[in-house]
Short mmCIF file of C-alpha atoms in Angstrom, two decimals:
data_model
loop_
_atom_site.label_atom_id
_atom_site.label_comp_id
_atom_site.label_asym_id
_atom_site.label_seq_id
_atom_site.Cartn_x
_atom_site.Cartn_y
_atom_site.Cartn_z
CA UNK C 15 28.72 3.89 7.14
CA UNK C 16 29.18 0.78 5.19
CA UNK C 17 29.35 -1.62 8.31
CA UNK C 18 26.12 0.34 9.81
CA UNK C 19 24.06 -0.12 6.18
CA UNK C 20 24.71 -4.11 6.35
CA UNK C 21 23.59 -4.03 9.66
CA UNK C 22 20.41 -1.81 9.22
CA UNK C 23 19.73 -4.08 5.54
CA UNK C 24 20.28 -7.28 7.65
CA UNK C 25 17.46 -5.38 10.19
CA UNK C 26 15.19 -4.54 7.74
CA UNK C 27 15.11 -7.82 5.96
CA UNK C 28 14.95 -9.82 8.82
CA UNK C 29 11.85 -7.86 9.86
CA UNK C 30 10.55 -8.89 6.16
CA UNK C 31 9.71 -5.21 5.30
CA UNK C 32 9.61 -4.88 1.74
CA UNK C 33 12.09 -4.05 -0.83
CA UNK C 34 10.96 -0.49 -1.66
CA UNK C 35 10.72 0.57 2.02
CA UNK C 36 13.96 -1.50 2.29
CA UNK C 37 15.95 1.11 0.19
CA UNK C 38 14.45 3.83 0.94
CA UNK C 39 15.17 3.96 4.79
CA UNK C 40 18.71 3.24 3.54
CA UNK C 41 18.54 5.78 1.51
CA UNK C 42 17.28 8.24 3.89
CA UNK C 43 19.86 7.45 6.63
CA UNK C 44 22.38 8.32 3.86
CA UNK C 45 20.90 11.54 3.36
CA UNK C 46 21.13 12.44 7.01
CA UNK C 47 24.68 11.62 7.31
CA UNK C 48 25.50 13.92 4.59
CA UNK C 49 23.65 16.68 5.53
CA UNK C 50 25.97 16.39 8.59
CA UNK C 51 29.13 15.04 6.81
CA UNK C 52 29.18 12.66 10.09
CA UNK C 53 28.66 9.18 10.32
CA UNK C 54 24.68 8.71 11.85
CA UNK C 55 25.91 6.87 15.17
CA UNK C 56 28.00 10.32 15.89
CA UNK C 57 24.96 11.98 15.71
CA UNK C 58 21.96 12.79 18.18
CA UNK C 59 18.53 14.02 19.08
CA UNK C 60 19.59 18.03 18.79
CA UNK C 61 20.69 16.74 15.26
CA UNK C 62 17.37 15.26 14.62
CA UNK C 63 15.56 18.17 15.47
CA UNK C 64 17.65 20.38 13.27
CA UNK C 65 16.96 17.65 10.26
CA UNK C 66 13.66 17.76 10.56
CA UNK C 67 13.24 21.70 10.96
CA UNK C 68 15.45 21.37 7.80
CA UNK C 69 13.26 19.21 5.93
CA UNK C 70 10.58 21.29 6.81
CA UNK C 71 11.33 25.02 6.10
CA UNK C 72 13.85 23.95 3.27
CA UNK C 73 13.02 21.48 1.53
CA UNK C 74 9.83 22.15 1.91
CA UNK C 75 8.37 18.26 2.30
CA UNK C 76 5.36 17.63 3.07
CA UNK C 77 4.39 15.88 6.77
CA UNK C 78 3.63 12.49 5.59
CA UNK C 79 7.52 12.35 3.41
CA UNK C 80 9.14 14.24 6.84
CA UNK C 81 7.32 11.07 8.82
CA UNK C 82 8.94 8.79 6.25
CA UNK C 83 12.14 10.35 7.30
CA UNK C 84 11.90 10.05 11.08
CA UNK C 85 10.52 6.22 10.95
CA UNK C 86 13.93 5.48 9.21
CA UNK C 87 15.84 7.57 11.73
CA UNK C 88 13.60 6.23 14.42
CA UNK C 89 14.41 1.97 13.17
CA UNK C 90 18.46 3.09 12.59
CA UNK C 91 18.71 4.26 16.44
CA UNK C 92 16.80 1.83 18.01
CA UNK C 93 17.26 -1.47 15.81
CA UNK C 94 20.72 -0.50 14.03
CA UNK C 95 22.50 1.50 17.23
CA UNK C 96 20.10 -0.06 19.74
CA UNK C 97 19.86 3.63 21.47
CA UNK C 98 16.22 4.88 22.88
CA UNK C 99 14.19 6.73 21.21
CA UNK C 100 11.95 9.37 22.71
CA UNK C 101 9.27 10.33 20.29
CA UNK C 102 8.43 13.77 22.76
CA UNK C 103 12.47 14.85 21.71
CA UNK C 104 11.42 14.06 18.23
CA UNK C 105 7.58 14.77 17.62
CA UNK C 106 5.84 13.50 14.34
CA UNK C 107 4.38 16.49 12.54
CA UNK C 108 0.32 16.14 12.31
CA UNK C 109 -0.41 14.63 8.78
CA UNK C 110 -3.46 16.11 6.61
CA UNK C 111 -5.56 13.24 6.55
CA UNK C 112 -7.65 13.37 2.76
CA UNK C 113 -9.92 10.75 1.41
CA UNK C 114 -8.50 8.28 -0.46
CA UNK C 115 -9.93 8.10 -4.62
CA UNK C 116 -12.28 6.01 -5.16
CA UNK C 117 -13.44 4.48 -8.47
CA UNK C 118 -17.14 3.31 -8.98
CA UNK C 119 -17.87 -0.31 -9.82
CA UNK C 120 -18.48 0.99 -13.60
CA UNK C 121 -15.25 2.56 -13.60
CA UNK C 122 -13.10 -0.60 -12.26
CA UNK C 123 -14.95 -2.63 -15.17
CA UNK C 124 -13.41 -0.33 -17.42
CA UNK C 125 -10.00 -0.40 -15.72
CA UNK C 126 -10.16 -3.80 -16.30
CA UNK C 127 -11.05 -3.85 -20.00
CA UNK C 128 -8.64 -1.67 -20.73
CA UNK C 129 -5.60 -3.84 -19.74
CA UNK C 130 -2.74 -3.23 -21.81
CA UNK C 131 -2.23 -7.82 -21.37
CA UNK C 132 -3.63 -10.58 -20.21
CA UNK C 133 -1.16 -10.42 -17.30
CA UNK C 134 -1.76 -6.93 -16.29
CA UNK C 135 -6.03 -7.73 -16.37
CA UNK C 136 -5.08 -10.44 -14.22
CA UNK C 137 -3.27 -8.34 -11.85
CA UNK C 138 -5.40 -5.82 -11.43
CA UNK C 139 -8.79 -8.38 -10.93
CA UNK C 140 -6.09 -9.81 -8.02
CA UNK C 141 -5.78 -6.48 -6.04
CA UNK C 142 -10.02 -5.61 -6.72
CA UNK C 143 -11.21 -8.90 -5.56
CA UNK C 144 -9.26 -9.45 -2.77
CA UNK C 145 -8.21 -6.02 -1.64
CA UNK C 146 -4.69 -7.41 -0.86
CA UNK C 147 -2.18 -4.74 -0.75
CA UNK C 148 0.34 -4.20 -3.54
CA UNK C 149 3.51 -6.24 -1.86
CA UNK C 150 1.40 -8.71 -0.38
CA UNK C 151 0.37 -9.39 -3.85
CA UNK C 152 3.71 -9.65 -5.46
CA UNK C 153 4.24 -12.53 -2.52
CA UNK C 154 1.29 -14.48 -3.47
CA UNK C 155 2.47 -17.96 -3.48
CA UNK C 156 0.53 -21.08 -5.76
CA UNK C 157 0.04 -22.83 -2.52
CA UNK C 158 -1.93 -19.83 -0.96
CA UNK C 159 -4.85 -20.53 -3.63
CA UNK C 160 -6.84 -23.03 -1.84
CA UNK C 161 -9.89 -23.44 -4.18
CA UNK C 162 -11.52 -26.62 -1.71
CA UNK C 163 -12.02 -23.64 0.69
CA UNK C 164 -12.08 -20.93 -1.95
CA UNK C 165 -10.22 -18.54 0.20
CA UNK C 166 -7.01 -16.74 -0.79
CA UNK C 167 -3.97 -17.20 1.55
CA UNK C 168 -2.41 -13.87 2.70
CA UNK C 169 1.12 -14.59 4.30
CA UNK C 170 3.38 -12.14 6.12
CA UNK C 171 1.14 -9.20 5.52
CA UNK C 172 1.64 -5.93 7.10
CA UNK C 173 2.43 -6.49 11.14
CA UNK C 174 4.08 -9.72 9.54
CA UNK C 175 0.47 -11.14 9.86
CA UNK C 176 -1.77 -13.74 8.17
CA UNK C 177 -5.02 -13.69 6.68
CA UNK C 178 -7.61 -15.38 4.82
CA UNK C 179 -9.67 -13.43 2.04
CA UNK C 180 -12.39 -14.62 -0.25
CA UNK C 181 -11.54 -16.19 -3.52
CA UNK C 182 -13.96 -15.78 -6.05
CA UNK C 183 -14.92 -18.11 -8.42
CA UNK C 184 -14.81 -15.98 -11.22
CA UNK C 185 -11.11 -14.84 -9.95
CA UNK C 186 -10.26 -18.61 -9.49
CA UNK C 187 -11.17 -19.10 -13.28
CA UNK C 188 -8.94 -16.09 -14.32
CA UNK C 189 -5.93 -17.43 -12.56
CA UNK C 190 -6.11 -20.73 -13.56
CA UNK C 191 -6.24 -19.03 -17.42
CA UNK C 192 -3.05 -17.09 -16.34
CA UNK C 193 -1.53 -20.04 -15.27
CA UNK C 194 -2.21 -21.74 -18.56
CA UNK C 195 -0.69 -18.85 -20.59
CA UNK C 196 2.82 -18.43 -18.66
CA UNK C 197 5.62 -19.42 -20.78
CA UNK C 198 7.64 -21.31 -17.81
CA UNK C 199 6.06 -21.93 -14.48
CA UNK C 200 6.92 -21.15 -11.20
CA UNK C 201 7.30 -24.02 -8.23
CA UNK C 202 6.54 -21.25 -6.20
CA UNK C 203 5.06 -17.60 -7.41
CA UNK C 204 1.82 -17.29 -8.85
CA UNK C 205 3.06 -14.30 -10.10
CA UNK C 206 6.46 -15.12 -11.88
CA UNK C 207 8.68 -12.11 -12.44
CA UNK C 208 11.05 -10.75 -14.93
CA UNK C 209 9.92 -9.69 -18.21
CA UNK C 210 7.89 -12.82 -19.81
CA UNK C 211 7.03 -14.04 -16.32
CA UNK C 212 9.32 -16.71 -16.15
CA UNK C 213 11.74 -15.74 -13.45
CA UNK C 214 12.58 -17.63 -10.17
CA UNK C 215 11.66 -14.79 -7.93
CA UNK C 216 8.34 -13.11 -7.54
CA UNK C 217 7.51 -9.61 -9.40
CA UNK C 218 8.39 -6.73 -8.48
CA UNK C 219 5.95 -3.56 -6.89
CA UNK C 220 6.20 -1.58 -10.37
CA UNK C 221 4.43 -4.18 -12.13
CA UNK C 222 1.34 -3.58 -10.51
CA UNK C 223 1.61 -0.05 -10.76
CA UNK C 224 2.64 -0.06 -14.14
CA UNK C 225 -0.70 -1.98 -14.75
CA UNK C 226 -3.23 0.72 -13.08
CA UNK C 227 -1.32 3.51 -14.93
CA UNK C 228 -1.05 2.01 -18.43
CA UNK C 229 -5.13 0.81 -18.10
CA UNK C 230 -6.57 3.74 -16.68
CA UNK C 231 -4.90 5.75 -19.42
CA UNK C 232 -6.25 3.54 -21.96
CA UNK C 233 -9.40 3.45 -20.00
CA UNK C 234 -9.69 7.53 -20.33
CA UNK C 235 -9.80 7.30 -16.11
CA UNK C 236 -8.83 11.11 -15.09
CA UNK C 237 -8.14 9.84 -11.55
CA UNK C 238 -4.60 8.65 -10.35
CA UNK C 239 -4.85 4.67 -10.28
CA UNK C 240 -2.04 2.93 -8.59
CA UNK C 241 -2.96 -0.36 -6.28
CA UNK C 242 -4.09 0.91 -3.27
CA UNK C 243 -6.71 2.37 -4.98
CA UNK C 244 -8.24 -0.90 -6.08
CA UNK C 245 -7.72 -2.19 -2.26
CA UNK C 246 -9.86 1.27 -1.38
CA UNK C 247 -12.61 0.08 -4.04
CA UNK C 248 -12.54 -2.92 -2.39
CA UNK C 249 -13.68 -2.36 0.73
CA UNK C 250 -16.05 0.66 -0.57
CA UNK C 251 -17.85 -1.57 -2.90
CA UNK C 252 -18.19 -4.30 -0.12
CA UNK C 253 -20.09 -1.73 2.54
CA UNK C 254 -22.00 -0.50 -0.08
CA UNK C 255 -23.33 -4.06 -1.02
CA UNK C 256 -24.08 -4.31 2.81
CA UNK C 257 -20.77 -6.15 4.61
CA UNK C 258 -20.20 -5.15 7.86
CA UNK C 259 -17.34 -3.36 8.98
CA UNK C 260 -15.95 -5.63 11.33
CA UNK C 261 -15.98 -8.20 8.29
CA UNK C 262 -14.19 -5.52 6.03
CA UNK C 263 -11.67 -4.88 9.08
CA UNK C 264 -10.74 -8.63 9.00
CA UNK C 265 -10.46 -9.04 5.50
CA UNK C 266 -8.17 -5.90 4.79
CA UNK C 267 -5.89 -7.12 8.12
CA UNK C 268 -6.71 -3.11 10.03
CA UNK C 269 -5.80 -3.99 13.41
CA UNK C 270 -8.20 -1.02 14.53
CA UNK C 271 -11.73 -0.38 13.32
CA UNK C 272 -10.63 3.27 13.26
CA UNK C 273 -8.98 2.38 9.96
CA UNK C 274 -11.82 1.07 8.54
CA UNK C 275 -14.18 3.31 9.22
CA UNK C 276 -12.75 5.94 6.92
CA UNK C 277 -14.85 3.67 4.36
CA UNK C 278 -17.85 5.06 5.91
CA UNK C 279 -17.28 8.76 4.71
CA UNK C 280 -16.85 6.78 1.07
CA UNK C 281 -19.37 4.82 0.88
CA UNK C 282 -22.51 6.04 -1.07
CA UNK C 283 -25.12 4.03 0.64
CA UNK C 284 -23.95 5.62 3.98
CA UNK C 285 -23.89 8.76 2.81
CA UNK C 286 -27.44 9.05 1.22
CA UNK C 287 -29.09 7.42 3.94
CA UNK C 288 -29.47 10.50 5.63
CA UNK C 289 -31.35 13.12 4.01
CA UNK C 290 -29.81 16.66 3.90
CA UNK C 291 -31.73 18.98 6.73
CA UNK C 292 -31.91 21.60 3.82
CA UNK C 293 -34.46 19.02 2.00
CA UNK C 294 -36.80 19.07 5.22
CA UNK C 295 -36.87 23.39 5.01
CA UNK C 296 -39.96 25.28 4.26
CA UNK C 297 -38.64 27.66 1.82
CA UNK C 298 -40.59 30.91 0.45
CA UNK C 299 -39.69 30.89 -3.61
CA UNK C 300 -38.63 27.98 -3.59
CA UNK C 301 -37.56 27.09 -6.80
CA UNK C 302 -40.28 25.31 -9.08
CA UNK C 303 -39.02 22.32 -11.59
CA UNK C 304 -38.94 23.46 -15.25
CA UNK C 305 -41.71 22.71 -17.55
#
């Protein structure tokens, strides 16, 4: 199994996914193999099946976590073992598709406020105003600032893909503060890790996280706030203002509209455009406004 994980890390790397799905498809494929107590390439579809019917009735995981499991299987076999990969022997189980949360503009202010550091408030303006996704924000290099454009470089985003996003100027004035408070600054990363932000190498995914959780607490937000959130916010706030959602589409990097258009059902201008058909009934008793 050793020889197999250097190959599948070497894989995954090479394909630039990122470090947390990195380890977890490792760890996954690790999991499988000792459910079995085989080594994976000994093992085939009818084994596959039984894992996942095992995941399933068992351990009771939910669709999207038992789809986590079979894109790992499904990138060992065919990228690892370079074996075929029939996704009618293997089917995906339907996933319950809910709404993302969604904080109002009033509610990101305070998120904001309520940073913990001047670090973490930066991080978190970042993700809202340029709806970049948590990784591709840890990658954000101090060449992909180009303020003579004012537009935010977006390299090797998801579908190893570029894009440009707006850079606004209030955002350009908070990172250039940022960049004047580090302690030692980066050639490279505009967002230094390790612990006083010093580090050769970018930061890490927790950080970000770390910063929605510890504000929104402080905030008083009830809702869960982790990154993706502020990326949802993004492009609700931005239809609701009156961007188009072929515009929206472009700047979040959706290959298919489809994706987009979930902002639709989120977006408040959209849905009180329409009136309710109840408002339009001619009720008897209808009930009178008090006094």
């Amino acid at each position: 199994m050793t020889h197999l994980r250097r190959i599948m890390l070497e894989e995954l790397q090479r394909r630039h996914y990122s470090e947390a799905t990195t380890q977890r498809y490792i760890r996954f494929i690790e999991r499988f193999a000792q459910h079995f107590h085989c080594s994976p390439d000994h093992l085939g579809r009818q084994h596959i099946r039984e894992y996942q019917a095992q995941l399933f009735t068992v351990q009771k995981l939910s669709p999207g976590t038992v789809t986590n499991h079979l894109c790992a299987l499904r990138f060992f076999y065919i990228q690892t073992l370079k074996k075929p990969w029939s996704i009618a022997d293997t089917p995906y189980p339907k996933k319950r598709h809910r709404l993302p949360t969604i904080l109002s503009q009033e509610e990101v202010a305070q998120l904001i406020d309520a940073a913990p550091t001047a670090f973490y408030r930066t991080v978190l303006m970042t993700l809202y105003a340029t709806g970049v996704r948590n990784a591709e924000l840890t990658r954000l290099k101090i060449s992909d600032v180009d303020s003579q454009r004012m537009v935010l470089h977006v390299q090797g985003g998801k579908g190893r893909q570029d894009r440009d996003v707006m850079l606004s100027p209030i955002l350009l004035e908070e990172l250039r503060a940022h960049w004047r408070r580090l302690r030692k600054r980066s050639s490279v990363w505009l967002f230094p890790g390790n612990r006083w932000h010093s580090g050769d190498q970018p930061m890490d995914t927790k950080t970000p996280r770390h910063a929605c959780q510890y504000a929104a607490r402080r905030a008083g937000i009830k809702k869960k706030v982790y990154p993706h959130v502020l990326r949802h916010c993004f492009a609700t706030h931005l239809l609701e203002t009156g961007a188009d959602l072929h515009t929206i589409q472009i700047l979040l990097g959706h290959h298919d509209l489809k994706e987009t258009a979930i902002y639709l059902h989120l977006s408040q201008r959209h849905l009180h455009a329409t009136a309710s058909p109840l408002d339009s009934l001619v009720l008897k008793g209808r009930s009178q406004p008090e006094g």
